[in-house]
PDB file of N, CA and C in Angstrom:
ATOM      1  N   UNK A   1       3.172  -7.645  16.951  1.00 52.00           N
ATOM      2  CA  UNK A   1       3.028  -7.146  18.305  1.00 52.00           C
ATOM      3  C   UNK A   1       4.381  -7.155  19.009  1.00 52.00           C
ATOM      4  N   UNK A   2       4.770  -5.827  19.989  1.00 57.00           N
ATOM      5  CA  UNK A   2       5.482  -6.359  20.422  1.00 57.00           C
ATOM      6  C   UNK A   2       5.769  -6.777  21.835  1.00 57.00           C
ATOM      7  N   UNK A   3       6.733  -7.311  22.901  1.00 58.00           N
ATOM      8  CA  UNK A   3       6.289  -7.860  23.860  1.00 58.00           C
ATOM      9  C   UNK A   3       5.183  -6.972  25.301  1.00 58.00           C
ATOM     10  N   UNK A   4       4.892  -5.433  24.895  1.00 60.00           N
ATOM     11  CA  UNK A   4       4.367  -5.367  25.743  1.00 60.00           C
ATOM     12  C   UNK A   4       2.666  -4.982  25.228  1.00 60.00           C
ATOM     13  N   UNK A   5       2.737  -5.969  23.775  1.00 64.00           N
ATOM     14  CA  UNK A   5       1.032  -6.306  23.347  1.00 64.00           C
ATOM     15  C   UNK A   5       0.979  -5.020  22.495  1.00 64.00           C
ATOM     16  N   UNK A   6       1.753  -4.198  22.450  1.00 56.00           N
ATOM     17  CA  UNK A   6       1.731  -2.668  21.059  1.00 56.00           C
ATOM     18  C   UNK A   6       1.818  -3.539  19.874  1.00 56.00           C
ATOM     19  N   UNK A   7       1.110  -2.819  19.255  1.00 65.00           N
ATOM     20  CA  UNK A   7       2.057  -3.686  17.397  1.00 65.00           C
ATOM     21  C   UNK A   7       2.766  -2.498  17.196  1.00 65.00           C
ATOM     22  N   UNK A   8       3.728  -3.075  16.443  1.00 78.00           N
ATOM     23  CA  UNK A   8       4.791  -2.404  15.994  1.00 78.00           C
ATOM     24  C   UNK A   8       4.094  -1.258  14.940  1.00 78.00           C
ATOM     25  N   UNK A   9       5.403  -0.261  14.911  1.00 86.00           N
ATOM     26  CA  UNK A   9       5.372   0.887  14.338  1.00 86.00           C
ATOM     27  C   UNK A   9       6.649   0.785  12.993  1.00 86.00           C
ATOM     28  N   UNK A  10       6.144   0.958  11.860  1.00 92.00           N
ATOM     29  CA  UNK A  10       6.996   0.948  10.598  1.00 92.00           C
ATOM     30  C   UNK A  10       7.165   2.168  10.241  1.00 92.00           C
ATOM     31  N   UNK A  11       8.139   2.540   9.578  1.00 94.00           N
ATOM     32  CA  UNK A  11       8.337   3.670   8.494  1.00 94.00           C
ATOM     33  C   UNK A  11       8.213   3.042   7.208  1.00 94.00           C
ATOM     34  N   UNK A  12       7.713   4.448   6.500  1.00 95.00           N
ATOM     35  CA  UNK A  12       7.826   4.340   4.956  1.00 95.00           C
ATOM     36  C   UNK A  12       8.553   5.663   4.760  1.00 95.00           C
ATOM     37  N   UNK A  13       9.611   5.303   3.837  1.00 95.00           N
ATOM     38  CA  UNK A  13      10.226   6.915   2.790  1.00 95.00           C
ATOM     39  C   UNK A  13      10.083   6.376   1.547  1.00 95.00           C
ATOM     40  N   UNK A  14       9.423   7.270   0.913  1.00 96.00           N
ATOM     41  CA  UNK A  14       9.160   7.837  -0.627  1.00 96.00           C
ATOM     42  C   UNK A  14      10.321   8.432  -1.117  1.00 96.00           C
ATOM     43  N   UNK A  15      10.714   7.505  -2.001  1.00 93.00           N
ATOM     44  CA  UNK A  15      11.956   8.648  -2.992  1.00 93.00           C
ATOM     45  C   UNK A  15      10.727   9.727  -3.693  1.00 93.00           C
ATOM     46  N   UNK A  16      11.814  10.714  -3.790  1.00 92.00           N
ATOM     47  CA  UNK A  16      11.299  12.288  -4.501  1.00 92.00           C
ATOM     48  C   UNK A  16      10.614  11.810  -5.850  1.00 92.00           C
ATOM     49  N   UNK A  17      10.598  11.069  -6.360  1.00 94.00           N
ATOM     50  CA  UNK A  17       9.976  10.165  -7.859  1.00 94.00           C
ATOM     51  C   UNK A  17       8.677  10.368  -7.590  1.00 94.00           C
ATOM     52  N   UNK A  18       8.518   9.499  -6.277  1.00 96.00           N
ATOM     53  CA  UNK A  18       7.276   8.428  -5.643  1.00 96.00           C
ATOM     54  C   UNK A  18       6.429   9.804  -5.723  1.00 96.00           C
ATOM     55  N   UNK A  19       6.862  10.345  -4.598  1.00 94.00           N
ATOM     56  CA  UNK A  19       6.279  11.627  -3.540  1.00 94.00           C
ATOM     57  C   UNK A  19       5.533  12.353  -5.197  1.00 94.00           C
ATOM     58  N   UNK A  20       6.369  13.034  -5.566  1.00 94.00           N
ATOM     59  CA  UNK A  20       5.882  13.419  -6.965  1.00 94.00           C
ATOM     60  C   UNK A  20       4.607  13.077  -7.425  1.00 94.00           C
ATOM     61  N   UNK A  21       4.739  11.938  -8.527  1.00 96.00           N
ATOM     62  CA  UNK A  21       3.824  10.651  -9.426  1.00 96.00           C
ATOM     63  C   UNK A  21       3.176  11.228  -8.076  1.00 96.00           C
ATOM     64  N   UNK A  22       2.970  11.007  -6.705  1.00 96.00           N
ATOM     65  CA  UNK A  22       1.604  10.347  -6.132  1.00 96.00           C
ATOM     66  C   UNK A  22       1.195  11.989  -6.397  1.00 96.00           C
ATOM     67  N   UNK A  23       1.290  13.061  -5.816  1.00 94.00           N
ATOM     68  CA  UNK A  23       0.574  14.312  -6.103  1.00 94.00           C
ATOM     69  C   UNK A  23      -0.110  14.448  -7.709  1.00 94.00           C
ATOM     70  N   UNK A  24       0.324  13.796  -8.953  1.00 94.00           N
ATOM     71  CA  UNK A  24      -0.005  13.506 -10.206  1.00 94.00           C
ATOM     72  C   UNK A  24      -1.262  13.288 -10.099  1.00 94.00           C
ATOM     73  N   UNK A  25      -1.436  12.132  -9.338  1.00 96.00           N
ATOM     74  CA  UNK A  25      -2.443  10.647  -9.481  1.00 96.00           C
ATOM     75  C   UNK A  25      -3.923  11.635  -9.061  1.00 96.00           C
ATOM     76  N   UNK A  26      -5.108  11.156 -10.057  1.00 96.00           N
ATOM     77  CA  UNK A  26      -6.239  11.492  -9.291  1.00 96.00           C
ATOM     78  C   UNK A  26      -6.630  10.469  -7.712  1.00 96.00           C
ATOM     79  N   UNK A  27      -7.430  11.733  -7.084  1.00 97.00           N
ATOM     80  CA  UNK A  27      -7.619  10.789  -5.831  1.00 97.00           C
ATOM     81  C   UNK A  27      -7.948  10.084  -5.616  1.00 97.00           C
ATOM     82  N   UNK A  28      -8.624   8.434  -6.167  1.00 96.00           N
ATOM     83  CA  UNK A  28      -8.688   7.689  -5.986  1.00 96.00           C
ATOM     84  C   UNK A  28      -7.573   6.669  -6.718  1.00 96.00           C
ATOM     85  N   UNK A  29      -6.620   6.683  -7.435  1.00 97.00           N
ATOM     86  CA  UNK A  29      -5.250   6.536  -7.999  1.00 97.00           C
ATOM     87  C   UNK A  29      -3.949   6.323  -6.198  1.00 97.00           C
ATOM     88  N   UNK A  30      -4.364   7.961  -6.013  1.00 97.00           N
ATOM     89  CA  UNK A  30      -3.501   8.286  -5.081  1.00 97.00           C
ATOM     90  C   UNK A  30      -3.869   6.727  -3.353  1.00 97.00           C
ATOM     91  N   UNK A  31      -4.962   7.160  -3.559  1.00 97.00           N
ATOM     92  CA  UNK A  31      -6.018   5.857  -2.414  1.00 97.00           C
ATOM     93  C   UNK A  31      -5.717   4.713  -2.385  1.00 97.00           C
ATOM     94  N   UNK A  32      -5.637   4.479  -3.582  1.00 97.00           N
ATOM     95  CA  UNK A  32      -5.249   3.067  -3.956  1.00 97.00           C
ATOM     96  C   UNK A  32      -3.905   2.613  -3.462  1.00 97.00           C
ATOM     97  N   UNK A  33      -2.940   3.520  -3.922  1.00 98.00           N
ATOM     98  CA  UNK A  33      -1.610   3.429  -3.755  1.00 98.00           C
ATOM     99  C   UNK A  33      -1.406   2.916  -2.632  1.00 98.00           C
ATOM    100  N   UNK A  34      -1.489   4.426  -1.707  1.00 97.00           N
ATOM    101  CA  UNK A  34      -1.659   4.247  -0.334  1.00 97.00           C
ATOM    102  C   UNK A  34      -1.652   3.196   0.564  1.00 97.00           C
ATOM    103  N   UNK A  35      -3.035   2.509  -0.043  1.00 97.00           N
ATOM    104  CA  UNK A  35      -3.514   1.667   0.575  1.00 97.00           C
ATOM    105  C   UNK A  35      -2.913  -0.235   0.505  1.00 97.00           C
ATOM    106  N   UNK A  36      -2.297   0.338  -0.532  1.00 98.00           N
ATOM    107  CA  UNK A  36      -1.180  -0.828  -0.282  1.00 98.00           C
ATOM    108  C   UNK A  36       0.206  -0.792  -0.133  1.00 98.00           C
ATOM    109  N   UNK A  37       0.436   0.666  -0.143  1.00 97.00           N
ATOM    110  CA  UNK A  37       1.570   0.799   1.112  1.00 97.00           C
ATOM    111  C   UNK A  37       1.369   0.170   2.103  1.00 97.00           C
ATOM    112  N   UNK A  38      -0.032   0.614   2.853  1.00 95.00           N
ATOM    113  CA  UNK A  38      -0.327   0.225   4.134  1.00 95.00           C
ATOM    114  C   UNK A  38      -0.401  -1.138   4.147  1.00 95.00           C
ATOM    115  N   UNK A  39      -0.629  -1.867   2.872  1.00 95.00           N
ATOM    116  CA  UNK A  39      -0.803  -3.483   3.222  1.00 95.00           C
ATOM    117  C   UNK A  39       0.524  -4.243   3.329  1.00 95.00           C
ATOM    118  N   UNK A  40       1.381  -3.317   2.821  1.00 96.00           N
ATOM    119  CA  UNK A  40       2.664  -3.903   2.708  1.00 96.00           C
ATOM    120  C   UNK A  40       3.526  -3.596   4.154  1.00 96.00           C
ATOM    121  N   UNK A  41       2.855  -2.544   4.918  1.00 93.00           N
ATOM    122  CA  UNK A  41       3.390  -1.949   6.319  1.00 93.00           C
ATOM    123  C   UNK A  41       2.764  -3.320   7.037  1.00 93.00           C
ATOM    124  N   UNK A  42       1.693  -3.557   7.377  1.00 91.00           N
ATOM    125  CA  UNK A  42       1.511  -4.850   7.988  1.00 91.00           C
ATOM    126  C   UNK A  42       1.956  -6.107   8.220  1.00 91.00           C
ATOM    127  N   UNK A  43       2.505  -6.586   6.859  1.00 93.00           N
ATOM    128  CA  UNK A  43       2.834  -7.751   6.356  1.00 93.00           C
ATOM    129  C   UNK A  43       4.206  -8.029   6.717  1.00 93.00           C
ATOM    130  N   UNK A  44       5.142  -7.526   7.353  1.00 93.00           N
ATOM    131  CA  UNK A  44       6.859  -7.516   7.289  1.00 93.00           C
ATOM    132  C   UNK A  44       7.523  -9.182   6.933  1.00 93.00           C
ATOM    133  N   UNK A  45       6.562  -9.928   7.361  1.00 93.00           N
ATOM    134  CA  UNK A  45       7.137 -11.166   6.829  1.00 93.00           C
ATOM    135  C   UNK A  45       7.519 -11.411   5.684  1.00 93.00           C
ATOM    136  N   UNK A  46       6.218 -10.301   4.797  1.00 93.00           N
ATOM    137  CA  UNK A  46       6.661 -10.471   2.973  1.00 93.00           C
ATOM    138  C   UNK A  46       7.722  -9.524   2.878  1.00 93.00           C
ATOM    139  N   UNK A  47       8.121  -8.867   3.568  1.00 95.00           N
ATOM    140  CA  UNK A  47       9.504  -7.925   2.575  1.00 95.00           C
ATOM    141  C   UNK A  47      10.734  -8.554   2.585  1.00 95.00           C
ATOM    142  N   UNK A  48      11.437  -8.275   1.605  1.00 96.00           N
ATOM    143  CA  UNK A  48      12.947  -8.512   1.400  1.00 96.00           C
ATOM    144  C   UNK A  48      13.637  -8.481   2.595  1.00 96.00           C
ATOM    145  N   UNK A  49      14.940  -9.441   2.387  1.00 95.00           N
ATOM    146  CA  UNK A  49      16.027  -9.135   3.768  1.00 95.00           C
ATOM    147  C   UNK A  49      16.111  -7.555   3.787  1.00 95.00           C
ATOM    148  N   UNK A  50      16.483  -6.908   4.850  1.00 94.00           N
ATOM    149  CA  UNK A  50      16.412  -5.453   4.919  1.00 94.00           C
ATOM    150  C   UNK A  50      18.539  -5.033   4.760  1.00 94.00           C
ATOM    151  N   UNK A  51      18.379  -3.940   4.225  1.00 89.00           N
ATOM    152  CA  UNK A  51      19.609  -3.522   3.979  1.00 89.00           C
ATOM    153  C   UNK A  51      20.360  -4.276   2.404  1.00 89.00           C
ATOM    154  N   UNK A  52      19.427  -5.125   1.946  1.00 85.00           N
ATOM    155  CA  UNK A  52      20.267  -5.538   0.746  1.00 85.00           C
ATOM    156  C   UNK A  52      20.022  -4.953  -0.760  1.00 85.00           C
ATOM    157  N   UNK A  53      20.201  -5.483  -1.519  1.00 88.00           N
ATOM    158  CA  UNK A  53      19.681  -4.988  -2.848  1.00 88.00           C
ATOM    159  C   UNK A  53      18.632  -5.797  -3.297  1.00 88.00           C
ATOM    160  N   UNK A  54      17.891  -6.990  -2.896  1.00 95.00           N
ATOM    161  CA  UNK A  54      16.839  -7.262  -3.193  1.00 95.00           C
ATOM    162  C   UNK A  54      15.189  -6.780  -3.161  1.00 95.00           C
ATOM    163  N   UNK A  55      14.508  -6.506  -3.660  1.00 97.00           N
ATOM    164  CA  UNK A  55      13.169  -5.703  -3.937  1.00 97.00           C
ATOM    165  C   UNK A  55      12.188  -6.661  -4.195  1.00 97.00           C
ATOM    166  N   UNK A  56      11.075  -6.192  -3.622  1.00 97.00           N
ATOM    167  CA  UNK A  56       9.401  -6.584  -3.834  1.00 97.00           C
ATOM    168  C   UNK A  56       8.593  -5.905  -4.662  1.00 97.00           C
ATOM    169  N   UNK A  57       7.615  -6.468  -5.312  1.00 98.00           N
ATOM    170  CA  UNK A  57       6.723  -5.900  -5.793  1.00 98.00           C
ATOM    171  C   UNK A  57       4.993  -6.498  -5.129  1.00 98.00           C
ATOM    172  N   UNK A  58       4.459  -5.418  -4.717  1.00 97.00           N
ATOM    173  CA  UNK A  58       3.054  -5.626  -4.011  1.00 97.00           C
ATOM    174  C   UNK A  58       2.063  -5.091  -4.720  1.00 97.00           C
ATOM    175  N   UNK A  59       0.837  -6.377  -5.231  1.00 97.00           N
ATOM    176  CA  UNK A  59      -0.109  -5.373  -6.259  1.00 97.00           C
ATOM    177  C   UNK A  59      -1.505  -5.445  -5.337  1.00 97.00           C
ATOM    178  N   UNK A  60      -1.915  -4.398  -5.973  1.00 96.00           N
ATOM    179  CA  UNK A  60      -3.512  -3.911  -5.974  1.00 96.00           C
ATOM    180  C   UNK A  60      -4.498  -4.210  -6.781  1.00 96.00           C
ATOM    181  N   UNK A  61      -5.931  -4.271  -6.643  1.00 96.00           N
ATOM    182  CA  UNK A  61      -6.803  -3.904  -7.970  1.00 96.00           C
ATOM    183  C   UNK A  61      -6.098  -3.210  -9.291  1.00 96.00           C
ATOM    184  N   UNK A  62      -5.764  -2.395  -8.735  1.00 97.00           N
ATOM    185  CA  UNK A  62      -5.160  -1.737  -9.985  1.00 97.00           C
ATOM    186  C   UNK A  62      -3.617  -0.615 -10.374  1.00 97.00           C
ATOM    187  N   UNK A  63      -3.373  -1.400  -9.163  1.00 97.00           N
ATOM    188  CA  UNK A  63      -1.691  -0.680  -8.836  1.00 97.00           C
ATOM    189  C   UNK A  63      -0.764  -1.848  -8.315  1.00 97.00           C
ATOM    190  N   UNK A  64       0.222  -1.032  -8.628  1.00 98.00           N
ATOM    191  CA  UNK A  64       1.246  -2.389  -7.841  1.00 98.00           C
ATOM    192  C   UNK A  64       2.312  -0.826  -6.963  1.00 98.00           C
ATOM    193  N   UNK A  65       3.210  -1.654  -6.148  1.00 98.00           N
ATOM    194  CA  UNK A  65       4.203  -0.913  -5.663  1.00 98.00           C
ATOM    195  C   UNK A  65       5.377  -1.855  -5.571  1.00 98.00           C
ATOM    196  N   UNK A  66       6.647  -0.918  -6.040  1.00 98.00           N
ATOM    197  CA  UNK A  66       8.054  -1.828  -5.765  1.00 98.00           C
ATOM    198  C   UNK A  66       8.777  -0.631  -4.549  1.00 98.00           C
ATOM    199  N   UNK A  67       9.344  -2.038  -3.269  1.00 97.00           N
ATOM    200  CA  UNK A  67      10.090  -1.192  -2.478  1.00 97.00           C
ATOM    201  C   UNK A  67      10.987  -2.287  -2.390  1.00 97.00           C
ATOM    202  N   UNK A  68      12.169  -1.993  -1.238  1.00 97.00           N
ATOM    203  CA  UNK A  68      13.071  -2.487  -0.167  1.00 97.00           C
ATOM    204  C   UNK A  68      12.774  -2.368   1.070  1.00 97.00           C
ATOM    205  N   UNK A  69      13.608  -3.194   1.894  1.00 96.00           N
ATOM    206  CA  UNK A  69      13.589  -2.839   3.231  1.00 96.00           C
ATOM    207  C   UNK A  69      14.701  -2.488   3.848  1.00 96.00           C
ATOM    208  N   UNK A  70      14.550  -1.707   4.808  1.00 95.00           N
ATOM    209  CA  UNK A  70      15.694  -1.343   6.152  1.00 95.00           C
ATOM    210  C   UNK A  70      15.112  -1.999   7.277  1.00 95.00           C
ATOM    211  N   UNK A  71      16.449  -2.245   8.537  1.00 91.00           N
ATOM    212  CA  UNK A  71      15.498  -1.879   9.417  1.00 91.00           C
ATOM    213  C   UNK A  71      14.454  -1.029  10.135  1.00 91.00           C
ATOM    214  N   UNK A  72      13.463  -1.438  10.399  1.00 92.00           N
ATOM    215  CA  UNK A  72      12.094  -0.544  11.123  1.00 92.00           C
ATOM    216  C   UNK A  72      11.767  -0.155   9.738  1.00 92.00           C
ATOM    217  N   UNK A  73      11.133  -0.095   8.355  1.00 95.00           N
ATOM    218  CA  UNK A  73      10.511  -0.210   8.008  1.00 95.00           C
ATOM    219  C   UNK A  73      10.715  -0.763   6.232  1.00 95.00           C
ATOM    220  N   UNK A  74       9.894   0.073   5.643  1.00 96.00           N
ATOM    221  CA  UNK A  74      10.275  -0.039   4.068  1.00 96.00           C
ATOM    222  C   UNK A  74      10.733   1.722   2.956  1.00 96.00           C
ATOM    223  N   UNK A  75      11.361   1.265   1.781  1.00 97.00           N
ATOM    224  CA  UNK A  75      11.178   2.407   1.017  1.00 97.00           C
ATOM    225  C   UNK A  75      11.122   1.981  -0.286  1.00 97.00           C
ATOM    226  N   UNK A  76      10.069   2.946  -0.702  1.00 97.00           N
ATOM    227  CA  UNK A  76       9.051   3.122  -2.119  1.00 97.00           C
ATOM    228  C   UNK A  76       9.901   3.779  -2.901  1.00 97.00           C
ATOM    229  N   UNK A  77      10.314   2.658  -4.486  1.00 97.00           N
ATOM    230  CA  UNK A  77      10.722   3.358  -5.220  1.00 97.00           C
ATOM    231  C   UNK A  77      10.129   3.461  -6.606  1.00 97.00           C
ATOM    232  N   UNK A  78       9.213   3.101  -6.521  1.00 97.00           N
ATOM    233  CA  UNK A  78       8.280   2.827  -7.406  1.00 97.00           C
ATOM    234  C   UNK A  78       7.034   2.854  -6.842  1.00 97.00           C
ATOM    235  N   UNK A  79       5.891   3.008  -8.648  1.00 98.00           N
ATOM    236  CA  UNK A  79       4.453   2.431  -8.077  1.00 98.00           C
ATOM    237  C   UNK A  79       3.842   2.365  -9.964  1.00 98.00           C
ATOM    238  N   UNK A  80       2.982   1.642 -10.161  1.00 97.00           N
ATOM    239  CA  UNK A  80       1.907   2.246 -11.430  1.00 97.00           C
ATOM    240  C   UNK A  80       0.642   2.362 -10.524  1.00 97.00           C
ATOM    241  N   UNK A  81      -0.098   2.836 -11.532  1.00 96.00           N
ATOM    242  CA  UNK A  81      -1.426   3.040 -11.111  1.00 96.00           C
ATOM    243  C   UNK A  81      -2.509   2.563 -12.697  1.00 96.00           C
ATOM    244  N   UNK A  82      -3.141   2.074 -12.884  1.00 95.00           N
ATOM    245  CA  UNK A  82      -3.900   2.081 -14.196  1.00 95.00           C
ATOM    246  C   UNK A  82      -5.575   2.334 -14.373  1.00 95.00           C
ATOM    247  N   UNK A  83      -5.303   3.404 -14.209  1.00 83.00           N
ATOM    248  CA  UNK A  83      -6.346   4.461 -13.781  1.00 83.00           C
ATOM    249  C   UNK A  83      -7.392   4.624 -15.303  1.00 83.00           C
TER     250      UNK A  83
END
């Protein structure tokens, strides 16, 4: 949240890889993904210092995702899916 009670607003950028693979994925593949993008948009406490070369990996039922951080948000350079 921030001080005037909003929660904050993150970005995500997809390298051209990501963006790709996800149009691949059947739609519930693609859902999945997604959806822990979004868990990983919530969470900012779990991401890496932002601006460095260190990386996370965040899993799913049946996906994982690897990003970094910047400031104001994260970027996806990776994902599986095991569909």
């Amino acid at each position: 949240m921030t001080s005037t009670g909003l929660p904050m607003v993150y970005e995500v950028d997809l390298t051209v890889g990501v963006e790709d693979a996800l149009d691949g994925l059947p739609e519930d593949g693609r859902r999945e993904v997604l959806e822990v993008i979004a868990g990983v948009l919530v969470r900012p406490g779990g991401w890496p210092p932002a601006g460095g070369w260190d990386g996370a990996v965040w899993f799913g039922p049946r996906s994982w995702v690897a990003f970094t951080a910047f400031t104001g948000g994260i970027a996806v350079h990776d994902f599986g899916w095991m569909g």
